[in-house]
Coordinates of N, CA and C in Angstrom, one line a residue:
X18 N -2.8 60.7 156.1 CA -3.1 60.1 157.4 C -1.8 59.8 158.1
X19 N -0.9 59.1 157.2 CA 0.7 58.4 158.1 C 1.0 60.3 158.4
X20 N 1.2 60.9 157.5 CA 1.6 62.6 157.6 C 1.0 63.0 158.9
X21 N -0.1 63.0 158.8 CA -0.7 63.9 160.2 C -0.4 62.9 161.7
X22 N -0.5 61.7 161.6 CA 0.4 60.9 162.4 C 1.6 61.4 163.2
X23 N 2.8 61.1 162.0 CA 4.1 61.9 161.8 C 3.9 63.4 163.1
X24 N 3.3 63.8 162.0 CA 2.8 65.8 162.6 C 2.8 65.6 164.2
X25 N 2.1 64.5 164.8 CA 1.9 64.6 166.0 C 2.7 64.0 167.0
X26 N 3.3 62.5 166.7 CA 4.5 62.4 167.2 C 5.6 63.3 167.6
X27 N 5.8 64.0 166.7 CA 6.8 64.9 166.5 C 6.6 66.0 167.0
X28 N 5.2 66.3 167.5 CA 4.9 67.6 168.2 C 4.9 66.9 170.5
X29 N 4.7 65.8 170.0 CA 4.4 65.1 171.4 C 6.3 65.1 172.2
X30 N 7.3 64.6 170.9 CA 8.8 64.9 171.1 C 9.3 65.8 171.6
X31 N 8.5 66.7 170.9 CA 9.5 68.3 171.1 C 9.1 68.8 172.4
X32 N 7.6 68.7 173.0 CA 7.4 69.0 174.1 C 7.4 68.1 174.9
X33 N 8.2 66.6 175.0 CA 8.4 65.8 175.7 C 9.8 66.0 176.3
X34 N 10.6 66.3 175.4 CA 12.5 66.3 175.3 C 12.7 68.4 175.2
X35 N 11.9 68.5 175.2 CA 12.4 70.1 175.3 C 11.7 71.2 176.4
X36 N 10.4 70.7 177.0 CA 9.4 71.7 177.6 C 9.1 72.7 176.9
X37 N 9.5 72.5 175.4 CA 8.6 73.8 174.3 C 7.5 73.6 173.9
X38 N 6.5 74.5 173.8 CA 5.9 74.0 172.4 C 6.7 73.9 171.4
X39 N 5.5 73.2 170.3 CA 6.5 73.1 168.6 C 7.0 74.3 168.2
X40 N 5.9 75.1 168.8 CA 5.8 76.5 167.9 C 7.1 77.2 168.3
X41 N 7.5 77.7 169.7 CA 8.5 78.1 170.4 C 9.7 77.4 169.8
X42 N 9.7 76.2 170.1 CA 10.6 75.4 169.5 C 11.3 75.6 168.0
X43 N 10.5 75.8 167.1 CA 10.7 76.6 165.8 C 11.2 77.6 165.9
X44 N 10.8 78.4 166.5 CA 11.2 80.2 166.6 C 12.5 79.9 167.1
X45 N 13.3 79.3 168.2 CA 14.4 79.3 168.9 C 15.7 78.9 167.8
X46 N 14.9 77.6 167.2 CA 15.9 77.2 166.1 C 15.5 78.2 164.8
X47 N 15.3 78.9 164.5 CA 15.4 79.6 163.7 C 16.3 80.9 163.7
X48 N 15.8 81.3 165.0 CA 16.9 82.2 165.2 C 18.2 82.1 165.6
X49 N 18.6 80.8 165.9 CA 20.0 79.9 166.4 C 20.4 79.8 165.0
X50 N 19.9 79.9 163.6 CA 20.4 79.2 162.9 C 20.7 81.0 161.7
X51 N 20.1 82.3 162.3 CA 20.5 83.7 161.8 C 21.1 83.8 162.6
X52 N 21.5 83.8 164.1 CA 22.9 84.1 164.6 C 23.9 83.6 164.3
X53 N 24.3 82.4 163.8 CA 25.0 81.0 163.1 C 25.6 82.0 161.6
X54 N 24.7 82.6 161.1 CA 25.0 82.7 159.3 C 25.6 84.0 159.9
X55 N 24.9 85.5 160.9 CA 25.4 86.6 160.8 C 27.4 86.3 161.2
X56 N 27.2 85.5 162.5 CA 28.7 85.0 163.1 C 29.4 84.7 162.5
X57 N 29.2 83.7 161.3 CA 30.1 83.7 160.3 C 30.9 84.2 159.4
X58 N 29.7 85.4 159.1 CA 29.9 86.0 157.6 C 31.0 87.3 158.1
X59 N 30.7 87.5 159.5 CA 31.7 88.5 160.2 C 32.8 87.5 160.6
X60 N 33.4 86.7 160.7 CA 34.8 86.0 161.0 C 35.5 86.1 159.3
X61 N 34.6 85.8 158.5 CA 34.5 85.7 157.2 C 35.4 86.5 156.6
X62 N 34.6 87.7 157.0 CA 35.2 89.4 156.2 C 36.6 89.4 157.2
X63 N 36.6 89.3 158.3 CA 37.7 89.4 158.5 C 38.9 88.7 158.8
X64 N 38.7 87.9 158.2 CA 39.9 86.9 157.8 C 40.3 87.4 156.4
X65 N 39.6 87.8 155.0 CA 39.4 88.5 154.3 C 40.7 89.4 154.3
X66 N 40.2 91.0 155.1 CA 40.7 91.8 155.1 C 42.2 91.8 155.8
X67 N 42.1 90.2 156.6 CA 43.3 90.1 157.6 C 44.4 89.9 156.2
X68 N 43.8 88.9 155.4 CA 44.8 88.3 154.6 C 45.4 89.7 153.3
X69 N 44.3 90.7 152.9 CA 44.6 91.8 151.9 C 45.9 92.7 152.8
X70 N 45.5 92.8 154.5 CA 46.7 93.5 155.0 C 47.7 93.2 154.7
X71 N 47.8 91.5 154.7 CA 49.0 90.9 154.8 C 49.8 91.0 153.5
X72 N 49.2 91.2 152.0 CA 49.8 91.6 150.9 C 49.5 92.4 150.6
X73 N 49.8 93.9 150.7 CA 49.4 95.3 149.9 C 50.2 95.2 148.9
X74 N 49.9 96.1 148.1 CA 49.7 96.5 146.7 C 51.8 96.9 146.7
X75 N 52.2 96.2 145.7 CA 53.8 96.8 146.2 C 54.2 97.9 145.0
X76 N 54.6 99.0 144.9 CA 54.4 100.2 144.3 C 55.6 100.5 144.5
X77 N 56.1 100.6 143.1 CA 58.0 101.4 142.9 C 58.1 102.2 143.0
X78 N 59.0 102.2 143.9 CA 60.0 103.6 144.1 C 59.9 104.6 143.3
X79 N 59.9 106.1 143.0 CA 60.3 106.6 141.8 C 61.5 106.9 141.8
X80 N 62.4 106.9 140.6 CA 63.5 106.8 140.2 C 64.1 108.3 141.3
X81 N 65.7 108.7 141.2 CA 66.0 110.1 141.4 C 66.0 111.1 140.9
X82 N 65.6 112.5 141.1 CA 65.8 113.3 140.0 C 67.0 113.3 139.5
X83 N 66.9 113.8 138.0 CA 68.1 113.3 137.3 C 68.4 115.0 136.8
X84 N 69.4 115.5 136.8 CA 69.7 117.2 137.0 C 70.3 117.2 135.1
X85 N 69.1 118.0 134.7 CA 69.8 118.3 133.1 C 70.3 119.7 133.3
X86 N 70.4 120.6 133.7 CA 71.0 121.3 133.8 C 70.2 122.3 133.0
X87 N 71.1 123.1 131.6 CA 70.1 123.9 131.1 C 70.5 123.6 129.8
X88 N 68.6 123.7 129.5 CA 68.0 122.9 128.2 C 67.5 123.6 127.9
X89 N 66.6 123.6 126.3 CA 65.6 124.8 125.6 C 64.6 124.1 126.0
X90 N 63.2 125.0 125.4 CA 62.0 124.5 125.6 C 61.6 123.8 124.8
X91 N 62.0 123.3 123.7 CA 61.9 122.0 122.8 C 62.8 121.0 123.5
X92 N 64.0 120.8 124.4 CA 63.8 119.9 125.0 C 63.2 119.7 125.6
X93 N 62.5 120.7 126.5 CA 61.6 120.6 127.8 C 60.2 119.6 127.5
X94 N 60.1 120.1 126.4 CA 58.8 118.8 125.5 C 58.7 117.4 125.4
X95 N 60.2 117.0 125.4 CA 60.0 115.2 125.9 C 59.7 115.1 126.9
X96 N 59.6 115.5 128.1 CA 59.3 115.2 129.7 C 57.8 115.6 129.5
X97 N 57.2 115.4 128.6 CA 55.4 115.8 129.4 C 55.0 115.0 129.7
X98 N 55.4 113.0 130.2 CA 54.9 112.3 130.7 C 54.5 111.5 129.7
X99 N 54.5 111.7 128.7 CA 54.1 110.5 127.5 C 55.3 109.9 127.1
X100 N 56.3 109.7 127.9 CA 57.4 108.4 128.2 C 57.6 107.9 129.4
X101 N 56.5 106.9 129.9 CA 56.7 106.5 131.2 C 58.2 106.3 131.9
X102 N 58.8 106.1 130.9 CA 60.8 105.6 132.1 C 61.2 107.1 131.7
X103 N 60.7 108.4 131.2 CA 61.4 109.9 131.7 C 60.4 110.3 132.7
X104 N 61.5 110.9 133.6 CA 60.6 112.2 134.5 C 59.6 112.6 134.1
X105 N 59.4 113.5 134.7 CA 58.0 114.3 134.3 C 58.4 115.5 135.0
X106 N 58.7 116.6 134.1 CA 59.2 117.8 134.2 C 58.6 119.2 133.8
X107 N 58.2 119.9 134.1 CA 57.4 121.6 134.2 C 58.1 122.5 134.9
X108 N 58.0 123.8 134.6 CA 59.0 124.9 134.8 C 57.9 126.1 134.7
X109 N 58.6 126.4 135.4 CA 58.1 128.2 136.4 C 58.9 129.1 136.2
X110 N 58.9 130.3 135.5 CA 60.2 131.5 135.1 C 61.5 130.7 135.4
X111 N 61.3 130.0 134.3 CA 62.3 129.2 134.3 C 63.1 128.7 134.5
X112 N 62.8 128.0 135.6 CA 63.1 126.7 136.4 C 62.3 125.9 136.3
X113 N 63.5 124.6 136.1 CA 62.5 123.2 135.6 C 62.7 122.5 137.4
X114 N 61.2 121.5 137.3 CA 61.1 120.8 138.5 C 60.6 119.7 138.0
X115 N 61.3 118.7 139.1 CA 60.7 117.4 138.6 C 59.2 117.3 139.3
X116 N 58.1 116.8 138.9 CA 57.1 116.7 139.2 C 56.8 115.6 139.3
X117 N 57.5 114.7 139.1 CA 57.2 112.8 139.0 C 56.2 112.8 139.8
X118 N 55.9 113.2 141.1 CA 55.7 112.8 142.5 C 54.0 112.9 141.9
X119 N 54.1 113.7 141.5 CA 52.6 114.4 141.4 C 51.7 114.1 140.0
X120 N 52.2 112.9 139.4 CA 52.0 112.2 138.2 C 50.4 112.2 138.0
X121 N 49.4 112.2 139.2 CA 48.3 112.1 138.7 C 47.6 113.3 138.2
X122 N 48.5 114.5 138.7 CA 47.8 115.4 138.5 C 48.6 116.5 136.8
X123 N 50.1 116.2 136.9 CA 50.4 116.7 136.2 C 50.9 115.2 134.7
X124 N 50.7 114.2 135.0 CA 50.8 113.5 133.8 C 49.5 113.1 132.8
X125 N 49.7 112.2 132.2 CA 48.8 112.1 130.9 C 47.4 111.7 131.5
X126 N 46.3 112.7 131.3 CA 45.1 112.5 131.9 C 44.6 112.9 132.9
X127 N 45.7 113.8 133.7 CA 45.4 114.6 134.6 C 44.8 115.5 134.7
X128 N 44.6 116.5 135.4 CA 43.8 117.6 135.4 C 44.5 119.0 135.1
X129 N 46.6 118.9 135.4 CA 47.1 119.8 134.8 C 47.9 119.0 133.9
X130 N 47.6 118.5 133.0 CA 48.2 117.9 132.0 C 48.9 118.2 131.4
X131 N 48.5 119.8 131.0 CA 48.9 120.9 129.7 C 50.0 121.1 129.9
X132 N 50.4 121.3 131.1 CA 51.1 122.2 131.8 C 52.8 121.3 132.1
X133 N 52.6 120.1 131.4 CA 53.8 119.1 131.6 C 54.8 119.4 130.6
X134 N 56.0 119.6 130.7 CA 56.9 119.4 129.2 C 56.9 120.9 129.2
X135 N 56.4 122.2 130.1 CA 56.3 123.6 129.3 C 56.7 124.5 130.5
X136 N 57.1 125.4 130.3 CA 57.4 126.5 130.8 C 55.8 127.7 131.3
X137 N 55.1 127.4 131.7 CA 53.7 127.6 131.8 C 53.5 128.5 133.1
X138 N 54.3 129.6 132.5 CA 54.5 130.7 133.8 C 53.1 131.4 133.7
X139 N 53.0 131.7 132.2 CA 52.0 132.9 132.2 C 50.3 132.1 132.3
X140 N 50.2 130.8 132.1 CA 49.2 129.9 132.4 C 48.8 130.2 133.9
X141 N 49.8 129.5 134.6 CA 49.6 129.5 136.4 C 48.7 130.9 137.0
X142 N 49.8 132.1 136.2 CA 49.3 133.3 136.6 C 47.9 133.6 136.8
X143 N 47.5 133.4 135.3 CA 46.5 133.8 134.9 C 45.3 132.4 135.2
X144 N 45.8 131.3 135.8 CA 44.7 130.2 135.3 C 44.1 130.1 134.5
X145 N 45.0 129.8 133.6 CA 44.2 129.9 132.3 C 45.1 128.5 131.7
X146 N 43.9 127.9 130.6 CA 44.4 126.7 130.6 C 43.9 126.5 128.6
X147 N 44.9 127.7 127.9 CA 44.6 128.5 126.8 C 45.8 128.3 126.3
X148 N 45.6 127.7 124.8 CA 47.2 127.5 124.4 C 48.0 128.8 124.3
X149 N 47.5 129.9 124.1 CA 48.4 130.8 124.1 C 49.1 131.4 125.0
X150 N 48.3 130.9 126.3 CA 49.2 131.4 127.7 C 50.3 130.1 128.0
X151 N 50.1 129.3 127.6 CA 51.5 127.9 127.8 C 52.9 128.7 127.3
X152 N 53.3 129.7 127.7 CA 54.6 130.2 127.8 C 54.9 130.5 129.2
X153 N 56.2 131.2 129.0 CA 57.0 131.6 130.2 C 57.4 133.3 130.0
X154 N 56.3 133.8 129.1 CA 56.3 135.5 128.9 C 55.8 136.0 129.8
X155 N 56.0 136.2 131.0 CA 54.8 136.9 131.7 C 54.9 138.4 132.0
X156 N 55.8 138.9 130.4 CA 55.2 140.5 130.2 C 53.4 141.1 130.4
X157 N 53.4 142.0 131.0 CA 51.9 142.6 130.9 C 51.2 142.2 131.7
X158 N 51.8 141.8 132.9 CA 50.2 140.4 133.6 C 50.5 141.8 135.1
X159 N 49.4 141.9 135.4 CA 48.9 142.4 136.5 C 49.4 142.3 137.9
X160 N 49.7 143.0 138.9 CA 49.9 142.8 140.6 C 49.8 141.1 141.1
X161 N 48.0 141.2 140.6 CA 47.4 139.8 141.6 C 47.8 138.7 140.3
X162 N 48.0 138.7 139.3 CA 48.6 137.4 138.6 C 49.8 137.5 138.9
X163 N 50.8 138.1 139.1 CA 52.2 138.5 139.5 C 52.4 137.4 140.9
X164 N 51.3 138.0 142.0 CA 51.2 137.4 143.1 C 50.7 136.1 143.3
X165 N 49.9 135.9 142.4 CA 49.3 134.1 141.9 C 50.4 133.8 141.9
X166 N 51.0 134.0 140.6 CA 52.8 133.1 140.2 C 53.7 132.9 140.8
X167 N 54.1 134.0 142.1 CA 54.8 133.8 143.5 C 54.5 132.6 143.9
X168 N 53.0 132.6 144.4 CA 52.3 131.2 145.3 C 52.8 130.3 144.6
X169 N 53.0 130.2 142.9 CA 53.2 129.0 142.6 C 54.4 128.5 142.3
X170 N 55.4 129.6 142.5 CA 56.7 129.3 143.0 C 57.3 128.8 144.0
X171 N 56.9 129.4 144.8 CA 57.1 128.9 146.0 C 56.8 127.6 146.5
X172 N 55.6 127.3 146.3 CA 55.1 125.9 146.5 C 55.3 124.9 145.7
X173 N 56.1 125.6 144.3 CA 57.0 124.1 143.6 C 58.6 124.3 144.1
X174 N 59.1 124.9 144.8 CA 60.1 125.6 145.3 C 60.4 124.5 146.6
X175 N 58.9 124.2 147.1 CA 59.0 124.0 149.1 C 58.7 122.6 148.2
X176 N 58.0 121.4 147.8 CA 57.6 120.1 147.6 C 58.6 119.8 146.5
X177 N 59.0 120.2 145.1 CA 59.5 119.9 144.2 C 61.5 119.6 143.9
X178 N 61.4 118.6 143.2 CA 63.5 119.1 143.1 C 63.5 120.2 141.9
X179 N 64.3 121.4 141.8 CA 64.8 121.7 140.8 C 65.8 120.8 139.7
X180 N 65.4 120.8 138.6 CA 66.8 119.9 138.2 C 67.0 120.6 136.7
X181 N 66.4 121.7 136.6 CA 67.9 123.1 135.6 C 66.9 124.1 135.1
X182 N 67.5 124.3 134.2 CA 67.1 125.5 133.8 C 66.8 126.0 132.5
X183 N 66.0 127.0 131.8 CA 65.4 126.7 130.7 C 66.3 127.7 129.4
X184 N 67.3 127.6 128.7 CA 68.4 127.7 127.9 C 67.6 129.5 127.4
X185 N 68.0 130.7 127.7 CA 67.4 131.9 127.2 C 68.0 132.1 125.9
X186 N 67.2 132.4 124.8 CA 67.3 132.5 123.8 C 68.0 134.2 123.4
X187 N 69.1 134.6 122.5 CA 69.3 136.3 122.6 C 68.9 136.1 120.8
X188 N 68.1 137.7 120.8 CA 67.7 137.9 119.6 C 68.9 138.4 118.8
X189 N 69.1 137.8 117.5 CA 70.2 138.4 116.8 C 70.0 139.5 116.4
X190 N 71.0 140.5 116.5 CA 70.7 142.0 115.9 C 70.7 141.7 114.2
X191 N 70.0 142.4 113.7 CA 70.7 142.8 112.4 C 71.4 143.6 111.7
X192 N 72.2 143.1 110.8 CA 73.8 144.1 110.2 C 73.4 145.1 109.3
X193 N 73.8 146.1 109.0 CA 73.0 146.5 108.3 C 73.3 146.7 106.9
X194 N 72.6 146.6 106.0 CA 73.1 145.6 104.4 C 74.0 146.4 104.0
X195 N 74.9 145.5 103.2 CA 75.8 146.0 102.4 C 75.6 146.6 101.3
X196 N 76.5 147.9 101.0 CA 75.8 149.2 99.6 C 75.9 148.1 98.5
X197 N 75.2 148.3 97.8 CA 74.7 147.6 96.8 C 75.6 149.0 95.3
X198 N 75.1 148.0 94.2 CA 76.2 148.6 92.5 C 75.3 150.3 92.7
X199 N 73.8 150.0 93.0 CA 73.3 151.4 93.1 C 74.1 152.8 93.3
X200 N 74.4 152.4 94.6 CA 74.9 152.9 95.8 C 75.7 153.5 95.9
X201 N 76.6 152.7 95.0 CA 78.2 153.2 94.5 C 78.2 153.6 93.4
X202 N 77.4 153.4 92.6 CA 77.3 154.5 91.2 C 77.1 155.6 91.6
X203 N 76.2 155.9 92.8 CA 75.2 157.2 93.1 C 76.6 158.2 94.1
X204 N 77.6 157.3 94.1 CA 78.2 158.2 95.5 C 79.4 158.5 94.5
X205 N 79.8 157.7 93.4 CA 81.6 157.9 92.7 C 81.0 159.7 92.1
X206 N 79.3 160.3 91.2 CA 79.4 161.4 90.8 C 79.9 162.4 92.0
X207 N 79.2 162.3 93.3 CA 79.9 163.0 94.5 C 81.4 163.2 94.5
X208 N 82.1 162.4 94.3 CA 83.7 162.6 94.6 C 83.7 162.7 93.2
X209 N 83.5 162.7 92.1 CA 83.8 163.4 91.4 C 83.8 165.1 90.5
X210 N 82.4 165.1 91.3 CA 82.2 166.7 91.2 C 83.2 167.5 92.4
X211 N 83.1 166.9 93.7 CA 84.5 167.4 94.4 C 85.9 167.4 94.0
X212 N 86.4 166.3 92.9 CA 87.4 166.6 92.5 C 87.8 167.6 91.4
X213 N 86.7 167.8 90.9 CA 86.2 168.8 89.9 C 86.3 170.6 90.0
X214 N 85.6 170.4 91.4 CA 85.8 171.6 92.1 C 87.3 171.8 92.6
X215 N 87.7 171.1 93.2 CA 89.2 171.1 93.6 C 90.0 171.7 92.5
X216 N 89.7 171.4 90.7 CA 90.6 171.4 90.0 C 90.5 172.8 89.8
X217 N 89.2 173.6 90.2 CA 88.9 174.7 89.2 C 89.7 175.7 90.1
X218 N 89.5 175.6 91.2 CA 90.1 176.0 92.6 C 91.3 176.4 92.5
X219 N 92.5 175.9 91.9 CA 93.4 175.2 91.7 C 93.6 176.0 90.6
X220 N 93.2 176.3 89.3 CA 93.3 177.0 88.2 C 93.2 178.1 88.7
X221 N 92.2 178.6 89.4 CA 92.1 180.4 89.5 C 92.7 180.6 90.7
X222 N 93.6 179.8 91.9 CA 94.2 180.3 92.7 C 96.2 180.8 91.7
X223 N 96.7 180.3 90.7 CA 97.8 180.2 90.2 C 98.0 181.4 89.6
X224 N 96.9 181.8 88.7 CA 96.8 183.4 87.9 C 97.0 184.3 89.0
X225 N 96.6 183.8 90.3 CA 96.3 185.1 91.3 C 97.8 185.1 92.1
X226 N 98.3 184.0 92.1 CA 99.6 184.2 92.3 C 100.6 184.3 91.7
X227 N 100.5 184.6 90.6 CA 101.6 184.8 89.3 C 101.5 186.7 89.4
X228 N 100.0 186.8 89.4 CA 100.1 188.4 89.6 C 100.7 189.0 90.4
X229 N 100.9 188.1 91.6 CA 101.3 189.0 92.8 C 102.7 189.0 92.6
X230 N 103.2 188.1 91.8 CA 104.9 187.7 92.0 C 105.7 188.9 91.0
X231 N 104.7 189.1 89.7 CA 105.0 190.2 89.1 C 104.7 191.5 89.4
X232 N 103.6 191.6 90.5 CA 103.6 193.1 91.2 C 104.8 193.4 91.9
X233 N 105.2 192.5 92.5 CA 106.2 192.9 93.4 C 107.5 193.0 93.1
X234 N 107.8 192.0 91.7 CA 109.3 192.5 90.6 C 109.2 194.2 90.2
X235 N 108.1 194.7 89.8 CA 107.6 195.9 89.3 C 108.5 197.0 90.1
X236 N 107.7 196.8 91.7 CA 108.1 197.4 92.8 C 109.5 197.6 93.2
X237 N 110.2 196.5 93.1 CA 111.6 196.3 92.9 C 112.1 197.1 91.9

């Protein structure tokens, strides 16, 4: 009873001090009080976003290329990016480039990963991502892999530093073996049957000239 009392007073108020009904009256403050929360929540965010501008993310420099000059392809293997404080280094007919720049793609986890620390001529060509193409042989490869490998010279050529070059290896000839006891057992009968002959030579040429020396006393 005191409640429904209450109820009525309070409805006699609102259209006394307002010219609403209750009912209007409700609806007005209701919606006064979702314009209130939306207004907020937008000054909100962007005070927010004002304050993230004001500290971005601060992100080191990368070091300078550092120029090794020329190295083999087992040096070239420390730089594949699994030593964060070395470069990150890959090579094209052999020229090395630093690749630092491009760490997400050519360091650990990347998507050319393989291709870090190597000379990965004949890979690029061929896109091929096959341990056996991870060299820098690109004997036998085709016009349009030829022309692939250009593209990818060039365009580590125009973004990239060169910083050396990859140490060419020369195949050693072989000597050719020294004669062995065989060899020279098998060769001393040779010069000895020539000196053999020599001797006999030698015997039947002296009779032939003893005769002539006596034909010619004769004649005399």
């Amino acid at each position: 009873m005191a409640t429904l009392q209450l109820w009525e007073t309070l409805k006699t108020a609102i259209t006394a001090y307002t010219g609403l009904s209750p009912a209007t009256f409700f609806t007005v403050l209701a919606l006064a009080f979702a314009f209130y929360y939306v207004i907020s929540g937008f000054f909100s965010s962007s005070h927010e976003s004002g304050r993230t501008r004001e500290a971005p993310e601060v992100v080191e420099p990368l070091p300078p290329p550092v120029h090794l000059g020329e190295i083999s392809e087992e040096e070239l293997k420390a730089y594949d990016g699994s030593d964060p404080k070395k470069p990150l280094l890959m090579a094209i007919k052999g020229q090395i480039y630093d690749v630092s720049q491009s760490r997400m793609f050519y360091g650990p986890g990347g998507p050319y990963a393989l291709f870090a620390g190597k000379d990965a001529s004949r890979a690029l060509a061929k896109m091929s991502f096959e341990d056996k193409d991870l060299t820098g042989d690109i004997s036998g490869l085709g016009p349009f892999e030829l022309d692939a490998l250009q593209d990818w010279e060039y365009k580590f050529m125009s973004k990239y530093v060169k910083v050396g070059t990859i140490k060419k290896t020369v195949p050693v000839a072989d000597e050719p073996p020294a004669p062995t006891g065989d060899s020279a057992e098998a060769d001393s009968p040779a010069e000895n049957g020539q000196s053999e002959h020599a001797k006999v030579e030698q015997e039947v040429e002296e009779p032939a000239k003893e005769a002539a020396v006596d034909g010619n006393a004769e004649r005399e």
